[in-house]
């Protein structure tokens, strides 16, 4: 791939020897139009240490910098919905909306499975509409007492998880979600990619080695042979100090 | 860190909109002089997928591209010795020298522990001098019948592994090794970094998601709390197609 691509234009940001001032990474992001009339365009955004860890002690907080926070904010401001898996919500308190409460609020979408869903306790941003997607029959675990909460009962796959293709179709048709940002965890990312639903991957590469338990940005195959690798095409590189912000398009199989 | 570094010059290679032609990544590498009169200057070079995997089915081969191979060759050509752990040598056939048999040959250094050391079977480059470092008492496992093989019996740490600080001192004093390239595996990398012996980290970020078993470029802590993260300062970014070549300096604790 590399040799064949040598004549391809690669955009590197910022220009060499002149770093961006106070502007935020991705504030001038050029988004592609959704490719499907039936599904949202899906971006996956993750932060990883240079040694490939996406969390420390189960939490992503603390790996990225202030600049990563700004990049995340810029991405969210362009999205119709921001999605996380229930495990990510259980692990730490999250704010899936913009920092400015007056700004346009994307939907917060929580993809659940079995177990508690601490939406009231862990999800900040009470002015944000929340969609909780649960596999059929698991509906009883939804928390009561939260305003602006919509529960979607979705068909479940053989593994008892929400059918993501079905869910994305419903988000588009019923909630006008044209652009969806997925922020993990590794299990949800893997399912999105494996089912061909993810269009782009944004990776913040934090300049540190974490040495933690082996939690990567996408879940791996424990035992058994690895599946076919997923090819990526680099769209852009931004930097802020030693932190890199990489944007990839997922190549078609 | 990122905010404080915003005014730092960052070199991005190649220039935007003009990729390197047929030149190899790192062929113009500017090395720093060794900082210690007693120890070699140590570079760690690894390849990783975007999802942080450094091997597929136990082997690093197949993750990097031809351009990565060229970068590895350029790095080796500037080194006095190239080191791998015995596990890496067991996993696959290696050539730790330059492709050109007429070129200057760095030492191949194998750091052993328990177990077989298939130097004859797995290590190509018969014109290369090989140093096998074994913890005291494990000497019997060295293979006989290989020319140009030096066995160093080293003090062992509490874990039965070679004391790396001692070994590096010996490589410098007895074999004139001023510059050492470490090429894994994750356990050797971790020990080098944890003991403060590594100066720089070169990471080739291959544009793919591998989804394999969770083998990162440095071994993590299974159980127990993660240690203190190791800070990195980005020195340069090269690209070839969608593959990125990142050079970091390890920050002092």
Coordinates of C-alpha atoms in Angstrom, one line a residue:
Chain A
X1 CA 0.0 0.0 0.0
X2 CA 2.6 2.5 1.0
X3 CA 4.6 2.3 -2.2
X4 CA 1.6 2.5 -4.3
X5 CA 0.3 5.6 -2.5
X6 CA 3.5 7.6 -2.6
X7 CA 2.1 10.0 -5.1
X8 CA -1.1 10.6 -3.2
X9 CA -1.5 14.0 -1.6
X10 CA -1.2 13.9 2.2
X11 CA -2.4 16.8 4.2
X12 CA -0.3 17.5 7.3
X13 CA -1.5 20.0 9.8
X14 CA -0.3 22.4 10.9
X15 CA 2.1 23.7 8.4
X16 CA 5.7 22.8 9.4
X17 CA 7.2 25.4 11.7
X18 CA 3.9 27.2 12.3
X19 CA 1.7 25.5 14.9
X20 CA -2.0 26.4 15.2
X21 CA -2.5 29.2 17.8
X22 CA -5.5 28.9 20.0
X23 CA -7.7 27.3 17.4
X24 CA -9.1 23.9 18.1
X25 CA -8.2 20.7 16.3
X26 CA -11.0 19.8 13.9
X27 CA -12.8 23.1 14.2
X28 CA -12.5 23.4 10.4
X29 CA -13.3 19.7 9.8
X30 CA -14.7 18.9 6.3
X31 CA -17.2 16.2 6.6
X32 CA -18.3 13.9 3.8
X33 CA -21.9 13.6 2.9
X34 CA -23.6 10.5 4.2
X35 CA -23.2 7.7 1.7
X36 CA -26.4 5.9 2.5
X37 CA -29.9 7.3 2.5
X38 CA -30.8 4.7 5.2
X39 CA -27.9 5.0 7.7
X40 CA -26.0 7.8 9.4
X41 CA -22.4 8.6 8.5
X42 CA -20.4 7.1 11.4
X43 CA -17.2 8.5 13.0
X44 CA -15.4 6.6 15.7
X45 CA -13.3 8.8 18.0
X46 CA -10.8 7.3 20.5
X47 CA -7.8 8.4 22.4
X48 CA -4.9 6.0 22.8
X49 CA -1.4 6.1 24.4
X50 CA 1.5 5.4 22.1
X51 CA 1.5 1.8 23.5
X52 CA -2.0 1.3 22.4
X53 CA -3.9 1.6 25.6
X54 CA -7.3 3.3 25.5
X55 CA -7.9 3.4 29.2
X56 CA -6.2 3.4 32.5
X57 CA -7.9 1.5 35.3
X58 CA -10.9 1.2 33.1
X59 CA -11.2 4.9 32.4
X60 CA -10.3 6.9 29.3
X61 CA -10.1 10.1 31.3
X62 CA -6.5 11.1 31.9
X63 CA -5.0 9.8 28.6
X64 CA -5.8 12.8 26.4
X65 CA -4.9 16.4 27.0
X66 CA -6.8 19.7 26.9
X67 CA -6.2 19.8 23.1
X68 CA -7.9 16.3 22.9
X69 CA -10.8 17.7 24.8
X70 CA -11.0 20.5 22.3
X71 CA -10.9 18.1 19.4
X72 CA -13.6 16.0 20.9
X73 CA -15.8 19.1 21.5
X74 CA -15.3 20.2 17.9
X75 CA -16.3 16.8 16.6
X76 CA -19.4 16.6 18.8
X77 CA -20.5 20.1 17.7
X78 CA -20.9 18.8 14.2
X79 CA -22.8 15.6 15.1
X80 CA -26.5 14.7 15.4
X81 CA -25.8 12.1 18.0
X82 CA -23.0 10.8 20.3
X83 CA -23.0 7.1 21.2
X84 CA -21.3 5.1 23.8
X85 CA -21.6 1.5 25.1
X86 CA -23.1 0.9 28.5
X87 CA -19.8 -0.3 29.8
X88 CA -18.2 3.0 29.1
X89 CA -21.0 4.8 30.9
X90 CA -20.6 2.5 33.8
X91 CA -16.9 3.1 34.0
X92 CA -16.9 6.8 34.5
X93 CA -19.0 10.0 34.5
X94 CA -19.5 11.3 31.1
X95 CA -20.6 14.5 29.4
X96 CA -21.6 13.6 25.8
X97 CA -22.7 17.1 24.9
X98 CA -20.9 20.4 24.2
X99 CA -19.4 22.2 27.1
X100 CA -21.6 25.2 26.3
X101 CA -25.1 24.4 27.6
X102 CA -26.5 27.0 25.1
X103 CA -25.0 25.2 22.1
X104 CA -26.9 22.8 19.9
X105 CA -27.2 19.4 21.7
X106 CA -26.6 16.2 19.9
X107 CA -28.6 13.2 21.1
X108 CA -26.7 11.0 23.7
X109 CA -27.2 7.4 22.7
X110 CA -26.4 4.6 25.1
X111 CA -26.2 1.1 23.8
X112 CA -27.1 -1.3 26.5
X113 CA -26.9 -4.9 27.3
X114 CA -27.3 -6.6 30.6
X115 CA -26.6 -4.8 33.8
X116 CA -27.4 -1.4 35.3
X117 CA -27.4 1.8 33.3
X118 CA -26.4 4.6 35.6
X119 CA -27.7 7.3 33.3
X120 CA -28.8 9.7 36.0
X121 CA -25.7 9.3 38.1
X122 CA -23.0 9.2 35.3
X123 CA -24.4 11.2 32.4
X124 CA -24.1 15.0 32.8
X125 CA -26.0 17.4 30.6
X126 CA -29.6 17.3 31.8
X127 CA -30.7 19.5 28.8
X128 CA -29.6 16.7 26.4
X129 CA -32.0 14.2 24.9
X130 CA -31.0 10.7 25.7
X131 CA -31.7 7.6 23.7
X132 CA -31.2 4.3 25.5
X133 CA -31.1 1.3 23.2
X134 CA -31.6 -2.1 24.8
X135 CA -31.9 -5.6 23.4
X136 CA -35.4 -7.0 23.4
X137 CA -36.5 -8.2 26.8
X138 CA -33.9 -6.2 28.7
X139 CA -36.2 -3.2 29.0
X140 CA -36.7 -3.5 32.7
X141 CA -33.2 -2.3 33.4
X142 CA -33.8 1.2 32.2
X143 CA -33.7 3.8 34.9
X144 CA -36.9 5.6 35.6
X145 CA -37.0 9.3 36.7
X146 CA -34.9 10.8 33.9
X147 CA -36.6 13.4 31.8
X148 CA -35.9 13.6 28.0
X149 CA -35.2 9.8 27.9
X150 CA -36.3 7.7 25.0
X151 CA -35.9 3.9 25.3
X152 CA -35.6 1.9 22.1
X153 CA -36.1 -1.8 22.3
X154 CA -34.0 -3.3 19.5
X155 CA -33.7 -6.7 18.0
X156 CA -30.9 -8.6 19.6
X157 CA -28.1 -10.5 17.9
X158 CA -27.2 -14.0 18.8
X159 CA -24.9 -12.6 21.5
X160 CA -27.7 -10.8 23.3
X161 CA -26.5 -7.5 22.0
X162 CA -28.4 -4.7 20.2
X163 CA -28.5 -5.2 16.4
X164 CA -26.5 -2.1 15.5
X165 CA -27.6 -1.9 11.8
X166 CA -31.2 -1.9 12.9
X167 CA -30.5 0.7 15.6
X168 CA -28.7 3.1 13.2
X169 CA -31.5 2.8 10.7
X170 CA -34.0 3.8 13.4
X171 CA -31.8 6.7 14.5
X172 CA -31.8 8.0 11.0
X173 CA -35.4 7.4 10.1
X174 CA -37.0 8.4 13.4
X175 CA -34.6 10.9 14.9
X176 CA -33.0 12.5 11.8
X177 CA -29.5 11.3 12.8
X178 CA -27.4 11.9 9.7
X179 CA -24.0 12.0 11.5
X180 CA -23.2 9.8 14.5
X181 CA -20.1 9.9 16.6
X182 CA -19.1 6.7 18.4
X183 CA -16.9 7.1 21.5
X184 CA -16.3 3.5 22.6
X185 CA -15.7 1.4 24.4
X186 CA -13.6 -1.2 22.5
X187 CA -16.5 -3.7 22.3
X188 CA -18.9 -1.2 20.6
X189 CA -16.2 0.0 18.3
X190 CA -15.3 -3.5 17.2
X191 CA -19.0 -4.3 16.5
X192 CA -19.4 -1.1 14.5
X193 CA -16.3 -1.9 12.4
X194 CA -17.0 -5.6 12.0
X195 CA -20.5 -4.9 10.8
X196 CA -19.2 -2.4 8.2
X197 CA -21.1 0.5 9.9
X198 CA -18.1 2.8 10.7
X199 CA -17.0 5.2 8.0
X200 CA -14.1 7.0 9.7
X201 CA -11.7 6.6 12.7
X202 CA -10.4 9.5 14.6
X203 CA -7.5 8.6 16.8
X204 CA -5.8 10.9 19.3
X205 CA -2.3 9.5 19.9
X206 CA -1.3 10.8 23.4
X207 CA 2.5 11.1 23.9
X208 CA 2.9 8.6 26.7
X209 CA 3.4 5.0 27.5
X210 CA 0.8 3.8 29.9
X211 CA 1.8 0.1 30.6
X212 CA -1.7 -0.7 31.7
X213 CA -3.8 -3.7 31.3
X214 CA -4.1 -4.4 27.6
X215 CA -7.2 -2.4 26.7
X216 CA -6.9 -1.3 23.0
X217 CA -9.2 1.0 21.1
X218 CA -11.0 -2.0 19.5
X219 CA -11.5 -5.3 21.2
X220 CA -9.4 -8.1 20.0
X221 CA -10.1 -11.8 19.5
X222 CA -9.2 -13.7 22.6
X223 CA -8.0 -17.1 21.3
X224 CA -8.7 -18.2 17.8
X225 CA -7.1 -16.8 14.8
X226 CA -7.2 -13.1 14.2
X227 CA -9.7 -12.0 11.6
X228 CA -8.8 -10.2 8.4
X229 CA -7.2 -6.8 9.1
X230 CA -9.3 -3.7 8.3
X231 CA -7.4 -1.4 6.0
X232 CA -7.3 2.4 6.8
X233 CA -6.5 5.4 4.6
X234 CA -5.0 8.4 6.3
X235 CA -7.0 11.5 5.7
X236 CA -5.2 14.1 7.9
X237 CA -2.6 14.6 10.6
X238 CA -2.9 17.4 13.1
X239 CA -0.6 18.0 16.0
X240 CA -0.6 20.0 19.2
X241 CA 2.7 19.7 21.0
X242 CA 3.6 16.1 21.0
X243 CA 0.0 14.9 20.7
X244 CA -1.1 13.7 17.3
X245 CA -4.6 13.8 15.9
X246 CA -5.1 11.2 13.1
X247 CA -8.1 10.9 10.8
X248 CA -8.6 7.7 8.8
X249 CA -11.2 6.5 6.4
X250 CA -12.1 2.8 6.8
X251 CA -11.4 1.1 3.5
X252 CA -14.0 -1.2 1.9
X253 CA -13.3 -4.9 2.4
Chain B
X1 CA 1.7 19.2 28.1
X2 CA 0.1 20.0 24.7
X3 CA -0.9 23.5 25.6
X4 CA 2.5 24.3 27.0
X5 CA 4.2 23.0 23.9
X6 CA 2.2 24.9 21.3
X7 CA 5.0 27.2 20.4
X8 CA 7.5 24.4 20.0
X9 CA 8.7 23.7 16.5
X10 CA 7.5 20.4 15.2
X11 CA 9.0 18.9 12.1
X12 CA 6.6 17.2 9.8
X13 CA 8.0 15.1 7.0
X14 CA 7.6 15.1 4.1
X15 CA 6.5 18.7 3.3
X16 CA 2.8 18.9 2.7
X17 CA 1.8 18.1 -0.9
X18 CA 5.3 16.7 -1.8
X19 CA 6.0 13.2 -0.7
X20 CA 9.4 11.7 -0.6
X21 CA 10.3 10.0 -3.8
X22 CA 12.2 6.8 -3.6
X23 CA 14.3 7.8 -0.6
X24 CA 14.0 5.8 2.5
X25 CA 12.4 6.9 5.7
X26 CA 15.2 7.8 8.2
X27 CA 18.0 7.7 5.6
X28 CA 18.9 11.3 6.7
X29 CA 18.4 10.5 10.4
X30 CA 20.2 12.9 12.8
X31 CA 21.3 10.9 15.8
X32 CA 22.1 12.5 19.1
X33 CA 25.5 11.8 20.7
X34 CA 25.5 9.2 23.5
X35 CA 24.6 10.9 26.8
X36 CA 26.6 8.5 29.0
X37 CA 30.2 7.5 28.7
X38 CA 29.3 4.1 30.2
X39 CA 26.2 3.1 28.3
X40 CA 25.1 3.0 24.6
X41 CA 22.5 5.3 23.3
X42 CA 19.4 3.2 22.9
X43 CA 16.7 3.4 20.3
X44 CA 13.6 1.1 20.5
X45 CA 12.0 0.5 17.1
X46 CA 8.6 -1.1 16.8
X47 CA 5.7 -1.4 14.3
X48 CA 2.1 -1.3 15.5
X49 CA -1.3 -1.3 13.9
X50 CA -3.6 1.6 14.6
X51 CA -5.3 -0.5 17.2
X52 CA -2.1 -1.0 19.1
X53 CA -1.2 -4.5 18.1
X54 CA 2.5 -5.3 17.5
X55 CA 2.1 -8.8 16.3
X56 CA -0.3 -11.1 14.5
X57 CA -0.3 -14.7 15.7
X58 CA 2.9 -14.0 17.6
X59 CA 4.8 -12.5 14.6
X60 CA 5.5 -8.9 13.8
X61 CA 6.0 -9.8 10.1
X62 CA 3.1 -8.6 8.0
X63 CA 2.1 -5.5 10.0
X64 CA 4.5 -3.1 8.4
X65 CA 5.0 -2.4 4.7
X66 CA 7.9 -2.2 2.4
X67 CA 8.5 1.4 3.5
X68 CA 8.7 0.1 7.1
X69 CA 11.2 -2.4 6.0
X70 CA 13.3 0.4 4.5
X71 CA 13.0 2.5 7.7
X72 CA 14.2 -0.5 9.7
X73 CA 17.1 -1.0 7.3
X74 CA 18.1 2.7 7.6
X75 CA 18.0 2.6 11.3
X76 CA 20.1 -0.6 11.5
X77 CA 22.7 0.8 9.1
X78 CA 23.5 3.5 11.7
X79 CA 23.7 1.2 14.7
X80 CA 26.6 -0.8 16.3
X81 CA 24.3 -3.5 17.6
X82 CA 20.7 -4.7 17.1
X83 CA 19.1 -6.5 20.0
X84 CA 16.0 -8.7 20.4
X85 CA 14.7 -10.8 23.2
X86 CA 14.8 -14.6 22.9
X87 CA 11.0 -14.8 22.6
X88 CA 11.1 -12.7 19.5
X89 CA 13.8 -14.9 18.0
X90 CA 11.8 -18.0 18.9
X91 CA 8.6 -16.6 17.3
X92 CA 9.9 -16.1 13.7
X93 CA 13.0 -16.1 11.5
X94 CA 14.9 -12.8 11.7
X95 CA 17.6 -11.0 9.8
X96 CA 19.0 -8.4 12.2
X97 CA 21.6 -7.1 9.7
X98 CA 21.5 -5.0 6.6
X99 CA 20.1 -6.6 3.4
X100 CA 23.3 -5.9 1.7
X101 CA 25.8 -8.6 2.9
X102 CA 28.7 -6.3 1.9
X103 CA 27.5 -3.5 4.2
X104 CA 28.8 -2.9 7.7
X105 CA 27.3 -5.4 10.0
X106 CA 26.1 -4.4 13.5
X107 CA 26.3 -7.1 16.2
X108 CA 23.1 -9.2 16.6
X109 CA 22.5 -9.3 20.4
X110 CA 20.0 -11.9 21.7
X111 CA 18.9 -11.5 25.3
X112 CA 18.0 -14.9 26.6
X113 CA 16.3 -16.4 29.6
X114 CA 15.1 -19.9 30.0
X115 CA 14.3 -22.0 26.9
X116 CA 15.8 -22.9 23.6
X117 CA 17.7 -20.3 21.5
X118 CA 17.2 -21.3 17.9
X119 CA 20.1 -19.0 16.7
X120 CA 21.2 -21.2 13.8
X121 CA 17.7 -22.0 12.6
X122 CA 16.1 -18.5 13.0
X123 CA 18.9 -16.0 12.6
X124 CA 19.9 -15.2 9.1
X125 CA 23.1 -13.4 8.2
X126 CA 26.0 -15.8 8.8
X127 CA 28.5 -13.1 8.4
X128 CA 27.1 -11.2 11.4
X129 CA 28.8 -11.4 14.8
X130 CA 26.2 -12.7 17.4
X131 CA 26.3 -12.0 21.1
X132 CA 24.1 -14.2 23.2
X133 CA 23.4 -12.8 26.7
X134 CA 22.2 -15.3 29.2
X135 CA 21.5 -15.1 32.9
X136 CA 24.1 -16.8 35.1
X137 CA 23.6 -20.5 35.2
X138 CA 21.5 -20.7 32.0
X139 CA 24.7 -21.1 29.9
X140 CA 24.0 -24.7 28.9
X141 CA 21.1 -23.6 26.7
X142 CA 23.4 -21.9 24.2
X143 CA 23.5 -23.5 20.8
X144 CA 26.9 -25.0 19.8
X145 CA 28.1 -25.0 16.3
X146 CA 27.6 -21.4 15.3
X147 CA 30.6 -19.4 14.2
X148 CA 31.1 -15.9 15.3
X149 CA 29.0 -16.4 18.5
X150 CA 30.0 -14.8 21.8
X151 CA 28.2 -15.9 24.9
X152 CA 28.0 -13.4 27.8
X153 CA 26.9 -14.8 31.1
X154 CA 25.3 -11.9 32.9
X155 CA 24.1 -11.3 36.4
X156 CA 20.4 -12.1 36.7
X157 CA 17.7 -10.0 38.3
X158 CA 15.3 -11.3 40.8
X159 CA 13.1 -12.5 38.0
X160 CA 15.8 -14.7 36.5
X161 CA 16.4 -12.2 33.7
X162 CA 19.6 -10.7 32.4
X163 CA 20.5 -7.5 34.2
X164 CA 20.2 -5.1 31.3
X165 CA 22.2 -2.2 32.8
X166 CA 25.1 -4.5 33.3
X167 CA 24.8 -6.0 29.8
X168 CA 24.6 -2.6 28.2
X169 CA 27.7 -1.5 30.1
X170 CA 29.6 -4.6 28.8
X171 CA 28.5 -4.0 25.3
X172 CA 29.9 -0.5 25.4
X173 CA 33.1 -1.3 27.2
X174 CA 34.0 -4.6 25.6
X175 CA 32.4 -4.4 22.1
X176 CA 32.4 -0.6 21.5
X177 CA 28.6 -0.5 21.1
X178 CA 27.8 3.3 21.3
X179 CA 24.4 2.9 19.6
X180 CA 22.0 0.1 20.2
X181 CA 18.7 -0.6 18.4
X182 CA 16.2 -2.7 20.4
X183 CA 13.6 -4.4 18.2
X184 CA 11.4 -6.1 20.9
X185 CA 9.6 -8.0 22.0
X186 CA 7.2 -6.2 24.4
X187 CA 8.9 -7.7 27.5
X188 CA 12.4 -6.6 26.5
X189 CA 11.1 -3.1 25.5
X190 CA 9.3 -2.8 28.8
X191 CA 12.3 -3.7 30.8
X192 CA 14.5 -1.3 28.9
X193 CA 12.1 1.6 29.5
X194 CA 11.3 0.7 33.1
X195 CA 15.1 0.7 33.9
X196 CA 15.6 4.0 32.2
X197 CA 17.9 2.6 29.6
X198 CA 15.9 3.6 26.5
X199 CA 16.5 7.0 25.0
X200 CA 14.2 7.1 22.0
X201 CA 11.2 5.2 20.6
X202 CA 10.6 4.8 16.9
X203 CA 7.1 3.7 16.1
X204 CA 5.8 2.8 12.7
X205 CA 2.0 3.1 12.8
X206 CA 0.6 0.8 10.1
X207 CA -2.7 1.9 8.6
X208 CA -4.8 -1.1 9.7
X209 CA -6.8 -2.6 12.5
X210 CA -5.6 -6.0 13.3
X211 CA -8.1 -7.1 16.0
X212 CA -5.6 -9.7 17.3
X213 CA -4.8 -10.9 20.7
X214 CA -3.8 -7.9 22.8
X215 CA -0.1 -7.7 22.2
X216 CA 1.1 -4.1 22.5
X217 CA 4.5 -2.7 21.7
X218 CA 5.4 -2.7 25.5
X219 CA 4.1 -5.3 27.9
X220 CA 1.5 -4.1 30.3
X221 CA 0.8 -4.9 34.0
X222 CA -1.6 -7.7 34.3
X223 CA -3.5 -7.0 37.4
X224 CA -2.3 -4.5 40.0
X225 CA -2.5 -0.8 39.3
X226 CA -0.7 0.6 36.3
X227 CA 2.6 2.3 37.0
X228 CA 3.3 5.9 36.3
X229 CA 3.0 6.7 32.6
X230 CA 6.2 7.4 30.7
X231 CA 6.1 10.8 28.9
X232 CA 7.2 11.1 25.3
X233 CA 8.3 14.1 23.3
X234 CA 7.6 13.9 19.5
X235 CA 10.7 14.5 17.5
X236 CA 9.5 13.9 14.0
X237 CA 6.7 12.5 11.8
X238 CA 7.4 10.9 8.4
X239 CA 4.8 9.4 6.2
X240 CA 4.7 7.1 3.3
X241 CA 1.2 6.7 1.9
X242 CA -1.0 6.1 4.9
X243 CA 1.8 4.7 7.1
X244 CA 3.3 7.0 9.7
X245 CA 6.8 6.9 11.1
X246 CA 6.9 8.6 14.5
X247 CA 10.0 9.3 16.5
X248 CA 9.8 10.1 20.2
X249 CA 12.3 11.0 22.9
X250 CA 11.6 9.4 26.3
X251 CA 11.3 12.1 28.9
X252 CA 13.2 11.9 32.1
X253 CA 11.0 10.8 35.0

